[in-house]
Tab-separated table of C-alpha atoms in Angstrom:
chain	number	residue	atom	x	y	z
A	1	GLN	CA	16.199	-5.139	7.595
A	2	THR	CA	14.791	-2.522	9.854
A	3	VAL	CA	12.161	-2.668	12.675
A	4	VAL	CA	10.261	0.118	14.056
A	5	THR	CA	8.482	-0.906	17.196
A	6	GLN	CA	5.611	0.155	19.411
A	7	GLU	CA	3.350	-0.753	22.160
A	8	PRO	CA	0.893	-2.810	20.917
A	9	SER	CA	-1.681	-1.772	22.961
A	10	LEU	CA	-2.467	1.230	25.726
A	11	THR	CA	-5.371	2.068	27.577
A	12	VAL	CA	-5.880	5.696	28.931
A	13	SER	CA	-9.395	6.724	31.308
A	14	PRO	CA	-11.073	9.723	29.541
A	15	GLY	CA	-9.539	13.090	29.912
A	16	GLY	CA	-6.301	10.785	30.988
A	17	THR	CA	-3.197	11.417	29.277
A	18	VAL	CA	-0.994	8.933	27.445
A	19	THR	CA	2.178	8.184	25.534
A	20	LEU	CA	3.454	5.975	22.415
A	21	THR	CA	6.219	5.585	21.707
A	22	CYS	CA	8.252	4.444	18.912
A	23	ALA	CA	11.828	2.556	18.568
A	24	SER	CA	14.054	1.776	15.822
A	25	SER	CA	16.273	-1.818	15.915
A	26	THR	CA	19.000	0.797	14.372
A	27	GLY	CA	19.832	3.278	17.492
A	28	ALA	CA	18.379	5.921	18.685
A	29	VAL	CA	15.415	7.765	16.732
A	30	THR	CA	16.478	10.988	16.319
A	31	SER	CA	14.711	14.234	14.674
A	32	ASP	CA	17.332	13.076	11.635
A	33	TYR	CA	14.723	10.739	10.456
A	34	SER	CA	11.586	13.463	10.918
A	35	PRO	CA	9.467	10.742	12.851
A	36	ASN	CA	5.448	10.692	11.924
A	37	TRP	CA	2.622	9.735	13.375
A	38	PHE	CA	-0.959	8.697	11.788
A	39	GLN	CA	-3.806	7.816	13.060
A	40	GLN	CA	-5.690	5.142	12.134
A	41	LYS	CA	-9.891	3.906	13.127
A	42	PRO	CA	-11.812	1.305	11.605
A	43	GLY	CA	-12.758	0.828	8.734
A	44	GLN	CA	-10.749	4.329	7.757
A	45	ILE	CA	-8.212	5.845	5.930
A	46	PRO	CA	-4.732	6.575	8.075
A	47	ARG	CA	-4.970	10.046	8.911
A	48	ALA	CA	-1.566	11.877	8.807
A	49	LEU	CA	-1.513	13.725	12.605
A	50	ILE	CA	2.589	14.243	13.248
A	51	TYR	CA	5.155	15.419	10.765
A	52	SER	CA	8.851	16.064	11.597
A	53	THR	CA	9.080	14.832	15.695
A	54	THR	CA	7.018	17.638	16.964
A	55	ASN	CA	4.937	19.508	14.070
A	56	ARG	CA	1.112	19.149	14.041
A	57	HIS	CA	-1.440	19.025	10.632
A	58	SER	CA	-3.516	22.009	10.615
A	59	TRP	CA	-5.693	18.858	10.759
A	60	THR	CA	-4.469	17.600	14.516
A	61	PRO	CA	-5.479	18.713	17.401
A	62	ALA	CA	-3.803	20.119	19.602
A	63	ARG	CA	-3.952	18.096	22.788
A	64	PHE	CA	-1.506	15.537	19.874
A	65	SER	CA	2.167	16.428	20.420
A	66	GLY	CA	4.888	14.699	19.219
A	67	SER	CA	8.431	14.390	20.843
A	68	LEU	CA	11.850	12.296	21.126
A	69	LEU	CA	12.127	11.002	24.525
A	70	GLY	CA	14.594	8.189	25.488
A	71	GLY	CA	16.000	7.695	22.188
A	72	LYS	CA	12.312	7.411	20.165
A	73	ALA	CA	9.801	8.544	18.800
A	74	ALA	CA	7.223	9.869	20.960
A	75	LEU	CA	3.227	10.540	20.966
A	76	THR	CA	1.321	11.328	24.006
A	77	LEU	CA	-2.589	12.450	23.664
A	78	SER	CA	-3.806	14.892	26.848
A	79	GLY	CA	-7.340	15.055	27.617
A	80	VAL	CA	-7.948	12.126	25.574
A	81	GLN	CA	-11.472	12.276	24.182
A	82	PRO	CA	-13.183	8.932	23.638
A	83	GLU	CA	-12.523	9.690	19.516
A	84	ASP	CA	-9.088	9.588	20.219
A	85	GLU	CA	-9.822	5.269	20.621
A	86	ALA	CA	-7.573	4.207	17.118
A	87	GLU	CA	-5.043	2.777	15.874
A	88	TYR	CA	-1.606	4.758	15.801
A	89	TYR	CA	0.885	4.540	13.322
A	90	CYS	CA	4.757	5.686	13.184
A	91	LEU	CA	6.498	6.382	10.180
A	92	VAL	CA	10.582	6.720	10.558
A	93	LEU	CA	12.113	7.958	7.319
A	94	TYR	CA	15.442	6.196	6.568
A	95	GLY	CA	17.166	8.849	3.618
A	96	GLY	CA	14.616	7.018	0.391
A	97	ALA	CA	13.341	3.927	2.548
A	98	TRP	CA	10.250	4.575	4.535
A	99	VAL	CA	9.598	2.006	7.442
A	100	PHE	CA	6.066	1.984	9.296
A	101	GLY	CA	6.143	0.700	13.269
A	102	GLY	CA	3.725	-2.037	13.778
A	103	GLY	CA	0.795	0.284	15.694
A	104	THR	CA	-0.307	0.861	19.119
A	105	LYS	CA	-3.386	0.491	19.446
A	106	VAL	CA	-5.868	3.206	21.410
A	107	THR	CA	-8.121	1.891	23.728
A	108	VAL	CA	-10.244	4.936	26.007
A	109	LEU	CA	-12.193	2.818	28.996
B	1	GLU	CA	-9.244	20.448	-3.048
B	2	VAL	CA	-6.431	17.530	-3.405
B	3	GLN	CA	-8.087	14.083	-4.350
B	4	LEU	CA	-5.843	10.937	-5.333
B	5	LEU	CA	-7.974	7.691	-7.299
B	6	GLU	CA	-6.604	4.932	-7.262
B	7	SER	CA	-7.438	2.134	-9.879
B	8	GLY	CA	-6.575	-1.279	-11.174
B	9	GLY	CA	-6.724	-3.942	-8.540
B	10	GLY	CA	-7.915	-6.662	-9.154
B	11	LEU	CA	-7.551	-10.883	-8.471
B	12	VAL	CA	-4.497	-11.799	-10.028
B	13	GLN	CA	-2.536	-15.481	-9.890
B	14	PRO	CA	0.862	-16.160	-8.612
B	15	GLY	CA	3.242	-14.819	-10.698
B	16	GLY	CA	1.278	-12.415	-12.413
B	17	SER	CA	1.551	-8.944	-12.847
B	18	LEU	CA	-1.149	-5.584	-12.530
B	19	ARG	CA	-0.643	-2.122	-13.351
B	20	LEU	CA	-2.306	0.333	-10.254
B	21	SER	CA	-2.798	3.711	-11.384
B	22	CYS	CA	-3.218	6.982	-9.540
B	23	ALA	CA	-4.982	9.786	-11.153
B	24	ALA	CA	-4.219	13.111	-9.396
B	25	SER	CA	-6.707	16.242	-9.181
B	26	GLY	CA	-6.674	19.180	-7.076
B	27	PHE	CA	-3.533	20.152	-6.738
B	28	THR	CA	-0.096	20.514	-9.084
B	29	PHE	CA	0.545	17.151	-9.819
B	30	ASN	CA	4.472	18.174	-11.051
B	31	SER	CA	5.681	19.605	-7.707
B	32	TYR	CA	5.041	16.867	-5.525
B	33	ALA	CA	6.858	13.477	-5.063
B	34	MET	CA	3.870	10.952	-4.408
B	35	CYS	CA	4.429	7.654	-3.102
B	36	TRP	CA	2.468	3.833	-2.738
B	37	VAL	CA	1.663	2.592	-0.017
B	38	ARG	CA	0.615	-0.894	1.388
B	39	GLN	CA	-2.292	-2.064	4.114
B	40	ALA	CA	-2.173	-6.136	4.345
B	41	PRO	CA	-5.672	-7.523	6.015
B	42	GLY	CA	-5.675	-6.764	9.300
B	43	LYS	CA	-2.410	-5.234	9.383
B	44	GLY	CA	-0.547	-1.584	9.843
B	45	PRO	CA	0.217	0.284	6.645
B	46	GLU	CA	3.575	-0.990	4.740
B	47	TRP	CA	5.739	2.185	2.667
B	48	VAL	CA	6.178	0.920	-1.361
B	49	SER	CA	7.969	2.741	-3.078
B	50	SER	CA	8.271	6.812	-3.549
B	51	ILE	CA	8.850	8.499	-6.538
B	52	THR	CA	10.707	12.331	-6.239
B	53	ALA	CA	8.384	15.454	-8.851
B	54	SER	CA	9.889	14.477	-11.964
B	55	GLY	CA	9.553	10.900	-11.963
B	56	SER	CA	13.735	11.584	-11.477
B	57	VAL	CA	14.078	9.218	-8.308
B	58	THR	CA	12.595	6.277	-6.996
B	59	TYR	CA	12.631	4.128	-3.962
B	60	TYR	CA	11.564	1.257	-3.100
B	61	ALA	CA	11.124	-1.062	-0.076
B	62	ASP	CA	13.179	-3.925	-0.265
B	63	SER	CA	10.155	-6.880	0.164
B	64	VAL	CA	8.997	-4.845	-3.768
B	65	LYS	CA	12.632	-4.029	-5.180
B	66	GLY	CA	12.954	-5.714	-8.062
B	67	ARG	CA	9.592	-6.694	-8.591
B	68	PHE	CA	7.861	-3.010	-8.821
B	69	THR	CA	8.232	-0.125	-11.182
B	70	ILE	CA	6.858	3.473	-9.838
B	71	SER	CA	6.669	5.692	-12.658
B	72	ARG	CA	4.421	9.308	-13.228
B	73	ASP	CA	3.213	10.908	-16.181
B	74	ASN	CA	3.218	14.593	-14.936
B	75	SER	CA	0.679	15.513	-18.617
B	76	LYS	CA	-1.496	13.257	-17.055
B	77	ASN	CA	-1.484	14.134	-13.398
B	78	THR	CA	-0.662	10.146	-13.042
B	79	LEU	CA	1.130	7.934	-10.802
B	80	PHE	CA	1.577	4.328	-11.570
B	81	LEU	CA	2.764	0.964	-10.021
B	82	GLN	CA	3.712	-1.640	-12.463
B	83	MET	CA	3.745	-4.978	-9.721
B	84	ASN	CA	5.028	-7.871	-11.548
B	85	SER	CA	6.325	-11.646	-10.676
B	86	LEU	CA	3.353	-11.024	-7.323
B	87	ARG	CA	3.308	-12.965	-4.365
B	88	ALA	CA	0.362	-13.920	-2.069
B	89	GLU	CA	1.690	-11.552	0.487
B	90	ASP	CA	1.410	-8.470	-1.606
B	91	THR	CA	-2.362	-9.450	-1.565
B	92	ALA	CA	-3.526	-5.960	0.543
B	93	ILE	CA	-5.385	-2.141	-0.780
B	94	TYR	CA	-3.042	-0.584	-2.195
B	95	TYR	CA	-2.959	3.608	-1.861
B	96	CYS	CA	-1.593	5.994	-3.809
B	97	ALA	CA	-0.553	9.350	-1.015
B	98	GLN	CA	1.297	12.841	-2.053
B	99	ASP	CA	4.500	14.288	-0.240
B	100	VAL	CA	3.765	17.673	0.560
B	101	GLY	CA	7.422	19.213	0.649
B	102	SER	CA	8.914	17.221	4.336
B	103	ARG	CA	5.675	16.136	4.613
B	104	PRO	CA	5.160	12.396	3.957
B	105	ALA	CA	1.330	10.817	2.554
B	106	VAL	CA	0.096	13.508	4.129
B	107	TYR	CA	-3.195	13.270	1.845
B	108	TRP	CA	-4.621	9.424	0.835
B	109	GLY	CA	-6.636	7.832	-1.459
B	110	GLN	CA	-8.918	5.446	-1.029
B	111	GLY	CA	-6.984	2.719	-2.364
B	112	THR	CA	-7.362	0.058	-4.701
B	113	LEU	CA	-7.679	-4.062	-3.147
B	114	VAL	CA	-4.538	-6.793	-5.198
B	115	THR	CA	-5.450	-10.279	-4.313
B	116	VAL	CA	-3.015	-12.698	-5.677
B	117	SER	CA	-4.212	-15.897	-5.434
B	118	SER	CA	-5.019	-19.024	-7.291
């Protein structure tokens, strides 16, 4: 069974930068796996942020950027705002099977 | 505006069955792949199943394979999830979501709660 692993929690100061990563138990995450990122705030539905590794949706602020970093997918938040406090989930596509990561809780403090 | 409205959730005993529906509007339903994603209380999302635009190809998570069946009725703009042999660990909010091209689960419904308990 494929497992996708994320940092459980990260803390960042307002205006700061934080990078979340997403690792696969099958090996390196590459663009072939089209990693995606979702944001979920308490009581809300997950919202798509990044698709196909680096691409923002039309509603995604420019301070969110996706990349590959050391064999993992990465989501970088730059110039963090208080409203960015949320849970972030990566989604890796293994052909027809998709696997979500366990999520990273980002606290802005 | 894309609208997805799930229904059919409820309380069911272990071993029972439920059929979820997702009524779609605001887009050309038969042009888009669709999926079901669930989220157990206090947990992260879990992909359950996907279906191509025509309905000819389906995919399932290992955790539901052989028990759940995804289908669609493009004439009625509706997505379905037939859930059999339900287990306590299937308890979750079930969301339907629209895939847009290579972008998975772009638009989500509000979800329907399934509780499996005796």
